mmCIF file of C-alpha atoms and ligand atoms in Angstrom:
data_model
loop_
_atom_site.group_PDB
_atom_site.id
_atom_site.type_symbol
_atom_site.label_atom_id
_atom_site.label_comp_id
_atom_site.label_asym_id
_atom_site.label_seq_id
_atom_site.Cartn_x
_atom_site.Cartn_y
_atom_site.Cartn_z
ATOM 1 C CA UNK A 1436 -66.808 143.082 25.369
ATOM 2 C CA UNK A 1437 -66.474 140.290 22.792
ATOM 3 C CA UNK A 1438 -65.667 137.417 25.188
ATOM 4 C CA UNK A 1439 -65.403 136.864 28.944
ATOM 5 C CA UNK A 1440 -62.244 134.974 29.874
ATOM 6 C CA UNK A 1441 -60.921 136.454 33.131
ATOM 7 C CA UNK A 1442 -61.688 139.222 35.635
ATOM 8 C CA UNK A 1443 -58.163 140.440 34.913
ATOM 9 C CA UNK A 1444 -59.352 141.615 31.481
ATOM 10 C CA UNK A 1445 -62.305 143.715 32.705
ATOM 11 C CA UNK A 1446 -62.133 147.407 33.498
ATOM 12 C CA UNK A 1447 -64.073 148.797 36.468
ATOM 13 C CA UNK A 1448 -66.430 150.469 33.960
ATOM 14 C CA UNK A 1449 -67.175 147.124 32.284
ATOM 15 C CA UNK A 1450 -67.773 145.482 35.666
ATOM 16 C CA UNK A 1451 -70.084 148.269 36.835
ATOM 17 C CA UNK A 1452 -72.023 148.169 33.540
ATOM 18 C CA UNK A 1453 -72.730 144.449 34.029
ATOM 19 C CA UNK A 1454 -73.835 145.053 37.629
ATOM 20 C CA UNK A 1455 -76.154 147.872 36.471
ATOM 21 C CA UNK A 1456 -77.729 145.595 33.890
ATOM 22 C CA UNK A 1457 -78.094 142.789 36.467
ATOM 23 C CA UNK A 1458 -80.002 145.227 38.688
ATOM 24 C CA UNK A 1459 -82.192 146.264 35.739
ATOM 25 C CA UNK A 1460 -83.019 142.612 35.037
ATOM 26 C CA UNK A 1461 -83.812 142.017 38.701
ATOM 27 C CA UNK A 1462 -86.153 145.015 38.507
ATOM 28 C CA UNK A 1463 -88.007 143.383 35.604
ATOM 29 C CA UNK A 1464 -86.402 145.095 32.597
ATOM 30 C CA UNK A 1465 -86.339 143.100 29.369
ATOM 31 C CA UNK A 1466 -83.252 142.277 27.315
ATOM 32 C CA UNK A 1467 -82.143 144.891 24.765
ATOM 33 C CA UNK A 1468 -81.054 142.216 22.302
ATOM 34 C CA UNK A 1469 -82.654 142.765 18.899
ATOM 35 C CA UNK A 1470 -82.771 139.096 17.921
ATOM 36 C CA UNK A 1471 -82.394 135.550 19.204
ATOM 37 C CA UNK A 1472 -78.858 134.117 19.339
ATOM 38 C CA UNK A 1473 -77.832 130.450 19.267
ATOM 39 C CA UNK A 1474 -75.810 129.433 22.319
ATOM 40 C CA UNK A 1475 -74.520 126.182 23.816
ATOM 41 C CA UNK A 1476 -73.185 125.253 27.244
ATOM 42 C CA UNK A 1477 -70.054 123.094 27.050
ATOM 43 C CA UNK A 1478 -69.433 121.739 30.544
ATOM 44 C CA UNK A 1479 -66.474 119.358 30.729
ATOM 45 C CA UNK A 1480 -66.532 119.485 34.557
ATOM 46 C CA UNK A 1481 -69.534 118.958 36.839
ATOM 47 C CA UNK A 1482 -71.787 121.890 37.667
ATOM 48 C CA UNK A 1483 -75.226 122.423 39.127
ATOM 49 C CA UNK A 1484 -75.644 126.174 39.502
ATOM 50 C CA UNK A 1485 -73.421 127.717 36.812
ATOM 51 C CA UNK A 1486 -74.769 125.496 34.017
ATOM 52 C CA UNK A 1487 -78.422 125.733 35.024
ATOM 53 C CA UNK A 1488 -78.163 129.422 35.797
ATOM 54 C CA UNK A 1489 -76.598 130.183 32.391
ATOM 55 C CA UNK A 1490 -79.308 128.133 30.709
ATOM 56 C CA UNK A 1491 -82.036 130.042 32.573
ATOM 57 C CA UNK A 1492 -80.355 133.382 31.757
ATOM 58 C CA UNK A 1493 -79.994 132.411 28.084
ATOM 59 C CA UNK A 1494 -83.710 131.665 27.816
ATOM 60 C CA UNK A 1495 -84.638 134.858 29.663
ATOM 61 C CA UNK A 1496 -82.665 137.045 27.212
ATOM 62 C CA UNK A 1497 -84.299 135.232 24.277
ATOM 63 C CA UNK A 1498 -81.481 132.922 23.174
ATOM 64 C CA UNK A 1499 -82.008 129.548 21.544
ATOM 65 C CA UNK A 1500 -80.154 126.982 23.644
ATOM 66 C CA UNK A 1501 -78.602 124.206 21.558
ATOM 67 C CA UNK A 1502 -78.020 121.068 23.694
ATOM 68 C CA UNK A 1503 -74.413 119.893 24.108
ATOM 69 C CA UNK A 1504 -73.508 116.883 26.250
ATOM 70 C CA UNK A 1505 -69.755 116.866 26.914
ATOM 71 C CA UNK A 1506 -69.799 113.170 27.904
ATOM 72 C CA UNK A 1507 -71.239 112.210 24.495
ATOM 73 C CA UNK A 1508 -69.315 114.744 22.425
ATOM 74 C CA UNK A 1509 -66.365 114.066 20.145
ATOM 75 C CA UNK A 1510 -64.091 115.582 22.811
ATOM 76 C CA UNK A 1511 -64.225 112.056 24.264
ATOM 77 C CA UNK A 1512 -62.591 110.858 21.015
ATOM 78 C CA UNK A 1513 -59.804 113.402 21.412
ATOM 79 C CA UNK A 1514 -61.168 116.370 19.475
ATOM 80 C CA UNK A 1515 -59.417 119.554 20.592
ATOM 81 C CA UNK A 1516 -61.198 122.488 22.226
ATOM 82 C CA UNK A 1517 -60.414 124.600 19.158
ATOM 83 C CA UNK A 1518 -61.924 122.054 16.750
ATOM 84 C CA UNK A 1519 -64.981 121.599 18.986
ATOM 85 C CA UNK A 1520 -65.711 125.328 19.172
ATOM 86 C CA UNK A 1521 -64.936 125.940 15.465
ATOM 87 C CA UNK A 1522 -67.303 123.085 14.559
ATOM 88 C CA UNK A 1523 -70.102 124.579 16.673
ATOM 89 C CA UNK A 1524 -69.446 128.002 15.149
ATOM 90 C CA UNK A 1525 -69.789 126.554 11.625
ATOM 91 C CA UNK A 1526 -73.056 124.884 12.669
ATOM 92 C CA UNK A 1527 -74.349 128.358 13.579
ATOM 93 C CA UNK A 1528 -73.571 128.988 17.252
ATOM 94 C CA UNK A 1529 -73.134 132.655 18.211
ATOM 95 C CA UNK A 1530 -71.739 131.974 21.686
ATOM 96 C CA UNK A 1531 -70.407 129.095 23.754
ATOM 97 C CA UNK A 1532 -70.185 128.965 27.522
ATOM 98 C CA UNK A 1533 -67.345 126.656 28.567
ATOM 99 C CA UNK A 1534 -66.233 125.010 31.802
ATOM 100 C CA UNK A 1535 -63.044 122.983 31.479
ATOM 101 C CA UNK A 1536 -60.475 121.261 33.643
ATOM 102 C CA UNK A 1537 -57.490 123.003 32.019
ATOM 103 C CA UNK A 1538 -56.353 126.390 33.339
ATOM 104 C CA UNK A 1539 -56.675 129.059 30.624
ATOM 105 C CA UNK A 1540 -58.283 126.690 28.095
ATOM 106 C CA UNK A 1541 -59.370 129.877 26.282
ATOM 107 C CA UNK A 1542 -55.823 130.607 25.066
ATOM 108 C CA UNK A 1543 -56.479 127.958 22.394
ATOM 109 C CA UNK A 1544 -59.451 130.021 21.164
ATOM 110 C CA UNK A 1545 -57.846 133.450 20.805
ATOM 111 C CA UNK A 1546 -57.199 133.095 17.047
ATOM 112 C CA UNK A 1547 -59.586 131.796 14.399
ATOM 113 C CA UNK A 1548 -62.773 131.667 16.483
ATOM 114 C CA UNK A 1549 -65.536 134.161 15.752
ATOM 115 C CA UNK A 1550 -68.288 133.014 18.077
ATOM 116 C CA UNK A 1551 -68.236 134.566 21.550
ATOM 117 C CA UNK A 1552 -66.636 132.536 24.358
ATOM 118 C CA UNK A 1553 -67.640 132.837 28.012
ATOM 119 C CA UNK A 1554 -65.467 131.164 30.634
ATOM 120 C CA UNK A 1555 -67.670 129.306 33.129
ATOM 121 C CA UNK A 1556 -64.640 128.144 35.135
ATOM 122 C CA UNK A 1557 -61.156 127.068 33.958
ATOM 123 C CA UNK A 1558 -59.420 124.587 36.278
ATOM 124 C CA UNK A 1559 -57.939 126.475 39.213
ATOM 125 C CA UNK A 1560 -57.773 129.658 37.080
ATOM 126 C CA UNK A 1561 -60.756 132.007 36.918
ATOM 127 C CA UNK A 1562 -64.538 131.951 37.364
ATOM 128 C CA UNK A 1563 -65.600 135.377 36.104
ATOM 129 C CA UNK A 1564 -69.378 134.877 36.076
ATOM 130 C CA UNK A 1565 -69.235 133.709 39.723
ATOM 131 C CA UNK A 1566 -67.124 136.736 40.574
ATOM 132 C CA UNK A 1567 -69.585 139.105 38.890
ATOM 133 C CA UNK A 1568 -72.536 137.600 40.757
ATOM 134 C CA UNK A 1569 -70.558 137.869 43.998
ATOM 135 C CA UNK A 1570 -69.847 141.522 43.228
ATOM 136 C CA UNK A 1571 -73.521 142.097 42.487
ATOM 137 C CA UNK A 1572 -74.426 140.499 45.834
ATOM 138 C CA UNK A 1573 -71.935 142.744 47.688
ATOM 139 C CA UNK A 1574 -73.029 145.870 45.817
ATOM 140 C CA UNK A 1575 -76.689 145.172 46.631
ATOM 141 C CA UNK A 1576 -75.773 144.897 50.285
ATOM 142 C CA UNK A 1577 -73.365 147.803 50.745
ATOM 143 C CA UNK A 1578 -73.855 150.023 47.655
ATOM 144 C CA UNK A 1579 -70.072 150.305 47.234
ATOM 145 C CA UNK A 1580 -66.831 148.293 47.357
ATOM 146 C CA UNK A 1581 -64.586 151.108 48.636
ATOM 147 C CA UNK A 1582 -62.865 150.214 51.914
ATOM 148 C CA UNK A 1583 -64.970 147.116 52.606
ATOM 149 C CA UNK A 1584 -63.065 144.438 54.523
ATOM 150 C CA UNK A 1585 -63.532 141.159 52.671
ATOM 151 C CA UNK A 1586 -62.061 138.013 54.218
ATOM 152 C CA UNK A 1587 -61.709 135.065 51.825
ATOM 153 C CA UNK A 1588 -61.310 131.805 53.720
ATOM 154 C CA UNK A 1589 -60.268 128.318 52.686
ATOM 155 C CA UNK A 1590 -58.825 126.467 49.727
ATOM 156 C CA UNK A 1591 -57.387 129.569 48.078
ATOM 157 C CA UNK A 1592 -54.681 128.088 45.844
ATOM 158 C CA UNK A 1593 -57.179 125.762 44.121
ATOM 159 C CA UNK A 1594 -59.980 128.319 43.946
ATOM 160 C CA UNK A 1595 -60.826 130.142 40.736
ATOM 161 C CA UNK A 1596 -63.426 132.079 42.735
ATOM 162 C CA UNK A 1597 -60.766 133.411 45.139
ATOM 163 C CA UNK A 1598 -58.521 134.511 42.275
ATOM 164 C CA UNK A 1599 -61.297 136.196 40.284
ATOM 165 C CA UNK A 1600 -62.685 137.958 43.353
ATOM 166 C CA UNK A 1601 -59.291 139.040 44.678
ATOM 167 C CA UNK A 1602 -58.548 140.700 41.321
ATOM 168 C CA UNK A 1603 -61.923 142.393 40.952
ATOM 169 C CA UNK A 1604 -62.507 143.466 44.547
ATOM 170 C CA UNK A 1605 -59.033 144.975 44.846
ATOM 171 C CA UNK A 1606 -59.540 146.930 41.596
ATOM 172 C CA UNK A 1607 -62.830 148.231 42.982
ATOM 173 C CA UNK A 1608 -61.230 149.487 46.202
ATOM 174 C CA UNK A 1609 -62.019 146.746 48.729
ATOM 175 C CA UNK A 1610 -59.511 145.527 51.293
ATOM 176 C CA UNK A 1611 -59.138 141.779 50.622
ATOM 177 C CA UNK A 1612 -57.570 139.444 53.220
ATOM 178 C CA UNK A 1613 -57.002 135.701 53.010
ATOM 179 C CA UNK A 1614 -57.189 132.998 55.670
ATOM 180 C CA UNK A 1615 -56.164 129.411 54.998
ATOM 181 C CA UNK A 1616 -53.815 126.589 55.975
ATOM 182 C CA UNK A 1617 -50.227 127.438 54.970
ATOM 183 C CA UNK A 1618 -50.155 124.924 52.124
ATOM 184 C CA UNK A 1619 -53.232 126.464 50.433
ATOM 185 C CA UNK A 1620 -52.086 130.098 50.207
ATOM 186 C CA UNK A 1621 -50.679 129.788 46.673
ATOM 187 C CA UNK A 1622 -49.702 133.197 45.266
ATOM 188 C CA UNK A 1623 -51.314 135.125 48.162
ATOM 189 C CA UNK A 1624 -50.035 136.319 51.536
ATOM 190 C CA UNK A 1625 -52.474 134.740 53.942
ATOM 191 C CA UNK A 1626 -53.348 134.677 57.627
ATOM 192 C CA UNK A 1627 -53.384 131.286 59.283
ATOM 193 C CA UNK A 1628 -55.674 132.086 62.187
ATOM 194 C CA UNK A 1629 -58.948 133.979 62.556
ATOM 195 C CA UNK A 1630 -57.364 136.347 65.123
ATOM 196 C CA UNK A 1631 -58.252 139.949 64.265
ATOM 197 C CA UNK A 1632 -60.208 139.024 61.119
ATOM 198 C CA UNK A 1633 -63.760 138.417 62.310
ATOM 199 C CA UNK A 1634 -64.872 141.597 64.063
ATOM 200 C CA UNK A 1635 -64.063 144.061 61.269
ATOM 201 C CA UNK A 1636 -65.037 141.907 58.271
ATOM 202 C CA UNK A 1637 -67.925 143.244 56.198
ATOM 203 C CA UNK A 1638 -67.956 140.037 54.169
ATOM 204 C CA UNK A 1639 -66.711 136.596 55.151
ATOM 205 C CA UNK A 1640 -66.433 134.642 51.919
ATOM 206 C CA UNK A 1641 -65.941 130.917 52.473
ATOM 207 C CA UNK A 1642 -64.558 128.611 49.790
ATOM 208 C CA UNK A 1643 -65.264 124.958 49.113
ATOM 209 C CA UNK A 1644 -62.453 122.544 49.954
ATOM 210 C CA UNK A 1645 -61.647 121.163 46.488
ATOM 211 C CA UNK A 1646 -60.570 117.601 47.177
ATOM 212 C CA UNK A 1647 -60.636 116.802 43.443
ATOM 213 C CA UNK A 1648 -57.720 119.219 42.827
ATOM 214 C CA UNK A 1649 -55.555 118.029 45.748
ATOM 215 C CA UNK A 1650 -52.539 115.856 45.123
ATOM 216 C CA UNK A 1651 -50.415 113.885 47.611
ATOM 217 C CA UNK A 1652 -51.434 111.690 50.488
ATOM 218 C CA UNK A 1653 -51.951 114.233 53.227
ATOM 219 C CA UNK A 1654 -54.998 113.141 55.205
ATOM 220 C CA UNK A 1655 -57.758 115.735 55.515
ATOM 221 C CA UNK A 1656 -59.725 115.893 58.762
ATOM 222 C CA UNK A 1657 -63.116 117.611 58.341
ATOM 223 C CA UNK A 1658 -63.391 118.160 62.069
ATOM 224 C CA UNK A 1659 -59.965 119.690 62.492
ATOM 225 C CA UNK A 1660 -60.458 121.949 59.418
ATOM 226 C CA UNK A 1661 -63.826 123.104 60.770
ATOM 227 C CA UNK A 1662 -62.328 123.854 64.180
ATOM 228 C CA UNK A 1663 -59.419 125.874 62.733
ATOM 229 C CA UNK A 1664 -60.850 127.515 59.634
ATOM 230 C CA UNK A 1665 -64.601 126.859 59.568
ATOM 231 C CA UNK A 1666 -67.266 129.456 60.356
ATOM 232 C CA UNK A 1667 -68.605 128.150 63.652
ATOM 233 C CA UNK A 1668 -71.467 129.547 65.754
ATOM 234 C CA UNK A 1669 -68.901 131.165 68.102
ATOM 235 C CA UNK A 1670 -67.163 132.961 65.218
ATOM 236 C CA UNK A 1671 -70.448 134.060 63.613
ATOM 237 C CA UNK A 1672 -71.502 135.576 66.951
ATOM 238 C CA UNK A 1673 -68.423 137.868 66.814
ATOM 239 C CA UNK A 1674 -69.254 139.260 63.339
ATOM 240 C CA UNK A 1675 -70.256 142.904 63.280
ATOM 241 C CA UNK A 1676 -73.771 144.144 62.672
ATOM 242 C CA UNK A 1677 -74.603 144.147 58.978
ATOM 243 C CA UNK A 1678 -71.751 141.832 58.010
ATOM 244 C CA UNK A 1679 -72.642 139.008 55.626
ATOM 245 C CA UNK A 1680 -71.557 135.449 54.883
ATOM 246 C CA UNK A 1681 -70.971 134.280 51.308
ATOM 247 C CA UNK A 1682 -69.956 130.967 49.711
ATOM 248 C CA UNK A 1683 -69.982 130.160 45.974
ATOM 249 C CA UNK A 1684 -71.277 126.650 46.777
ATOM 250 C CA UNK A 1685 -71.581 123.717 46.654
ATOM 251 C CA UNK A 1686 -71.106 123.845 50.424
ATOM 252 C CA UNK A 1687 -69.506 121.125 52.517
ATOM 253 C CA UNK A 1688 -71.754 121.570 55.545
ATOM 254 C CA UNK A 1689 -69.966 121.406 58.902
ATOM 255 C CA UNK A 1690 -66.615 121.767 57.105
ATOM 256 C CA UNK A 1691 -66.426 125.341 55.712
ATOM 257 C CA UNK A 1692 -69.503 126.477 57.660
ATOM 258 C CA UNK A 1693 -71.641 125.081 60.467
ATOM 259 C CA UNK A 1694 -74.730 123.430 59.011
ATOM 260 C CA UNK A 1695 -77.230 125.729 60.775
ATOM 261 C CA UNK A 1696 -75.465 128.908 59.518
ATOM 262 C CA UNK A 1697 -75.988 128.105 55.824
ATOM 263 C CA UNK A 1698 -79.403 129.786 55.919
ATOM 264 C CA UNK A 1699 -78.888 132.109 58.898
ATOM 265 C CA UNK A 1700 -79.896 135.775 58.732
ATOM 266 C CA UNK A 1701 -76.423 136.901 57.671
ATOM 267 C CA UNK A 1702 -76.013 134.270 55.008
ATOM 268 C CA UNK A 1703 -76.409 135.281 51.357
ATOM 269 C CA UNK A 1704 -75.484 131.842 50.021
ATOM 270 C CA UNK A 1705 -78.806 131.073 48.323
ATOM 271 C CA UNK A 1706 -79.339 134.713 47.308
ATOM 272 C CA UNK A 1707 -76.012 134.468 45.465
ATOM 273 C CA UNK A 1708 -77.535 131.700 43.339
ATOM 274 C CA UNK A 1709 -80.569 133.864 42.497
ATOM 275 C CA UNK A 1710 -78.319 136.851 41.735
ATOM 276 C CA UNK A 1711 -76.382 134.602 39.365
ATOM 277 C CA UNK A 1712 -79.312 134.468 36.938
ATOM 278 C CA UNK A 1713 -79.569 138.287 36.665
ATOM 279 C CA UNK A 1714 -75.798 138.644 36.408
ATOM 280 C CA UNK A 1715 -75.513 136.021 33.670
ATOM 281 C CA UNK A 1716 -78.369 137.706 31.743
ATOM 282 C CA UNK A 1717 -76.292 140.906 31.934
ATOM 283 C CA UNK A 1718 -73.130 139.107 30.768
ATOM 284 C CA UNK A 1719 -74.934 137.519 27.813
ATOM 285 C CA UNK A 1720 -76.615 140.778 26.797
ATOM 286 C CA UNK A 1721 -73.346 142.741 27.014
ATOM 287 C CA UNK A 1722 -71.441 140.222 24.900
ATOM 288 C CA UNK A 1723 -74.167 139.448 22.357
ATOM 289 C CA UNK A 1724 -74.941 143.183 21.848
ATOM 290 C CA UNK A 1725 -71.466 143.459 20.295
ATOM 291 C CA UNK A 1726 -72.673 141.192 17.488
ATOM 292 C CA UNK A 1727 -75.588 143.478 16.458
HETATM 293 N N1 CP B 1340 -70.352 127.939 42.242
HETATM 294 C C1 CP B 1340 -70.274 127.057 41.221
HETATM 295 O O1 CP B 1340 -69.514 127.238 40.277
HETATM 296 O O2 CP B 1340 -71.102 125.974 41.367
HETATM 297 P P1 CP B 1340 -71.289 124.811 40.295
HETATM 298 O O3 CP B 1340 -69.999 124.032 40.264
HETATM 299 O O4 CP B 1340 -72.451 123.994 40.822
HETATM 300 O O5 CP B 1340 -71.570 125.424 38.977
#
């Protein structure tokens, strides 16, 4: 694996290798990398967990992290993504981790770039490192993906997490269903009510409502969304034994999920963040190993 752009490009074997390495890192194994690599995190959109988690993972696998501040970079002066990455490569970077507003920004980097590129979220496109940490969280819980019922709920058309997870989970044999308001279904066939979806779900995966990607003047009511699509105490009480709640976060409390459920027994929301460090160590090791 030379780069990580999209879950659509990964085989099941590649996915399972990354999950195995994440487990090894969680069990205290050290990185197999033979030397230190220079990496930088280019975040052109806000992030708390992906950026910090990549930086932690980079340090834990022995990388040297070169600071890059998108707001004070020459991208502000109009420099293209290609010229930015090529410049960093010529300075000596081995890998760049990029979050950008444009869907498929990486298409600009397919030719002429030799440093590794990891997609940390492209617009409403893909979020492969989030998907891999979600898969790791599910695998830790159930040991398999085959025949699990996974219900993805919320702002599906704007969600790179929904798209990445739908692709990967389906490839791995899970039964993925979607629940959302009609206007947010995008490319997917979705349910518009919780009827029949709660009791047999192994995983209820909630998505953040992405106001920053919405266009038009339609007024959004937090209360009405929560009543129709949110995970309320009444709905959580109908979930089956052993079923879990996930959310990539940041969470809009009392919108996607009732405030008190964020850290309830079934919730894996903060464990997902912890699993993200091990998974990103595995991603970095897998990609940087190719350069040895
Ligand atoms: N889940 C996720 O991508 O969170 P951040 O935007 O904080 O990185």
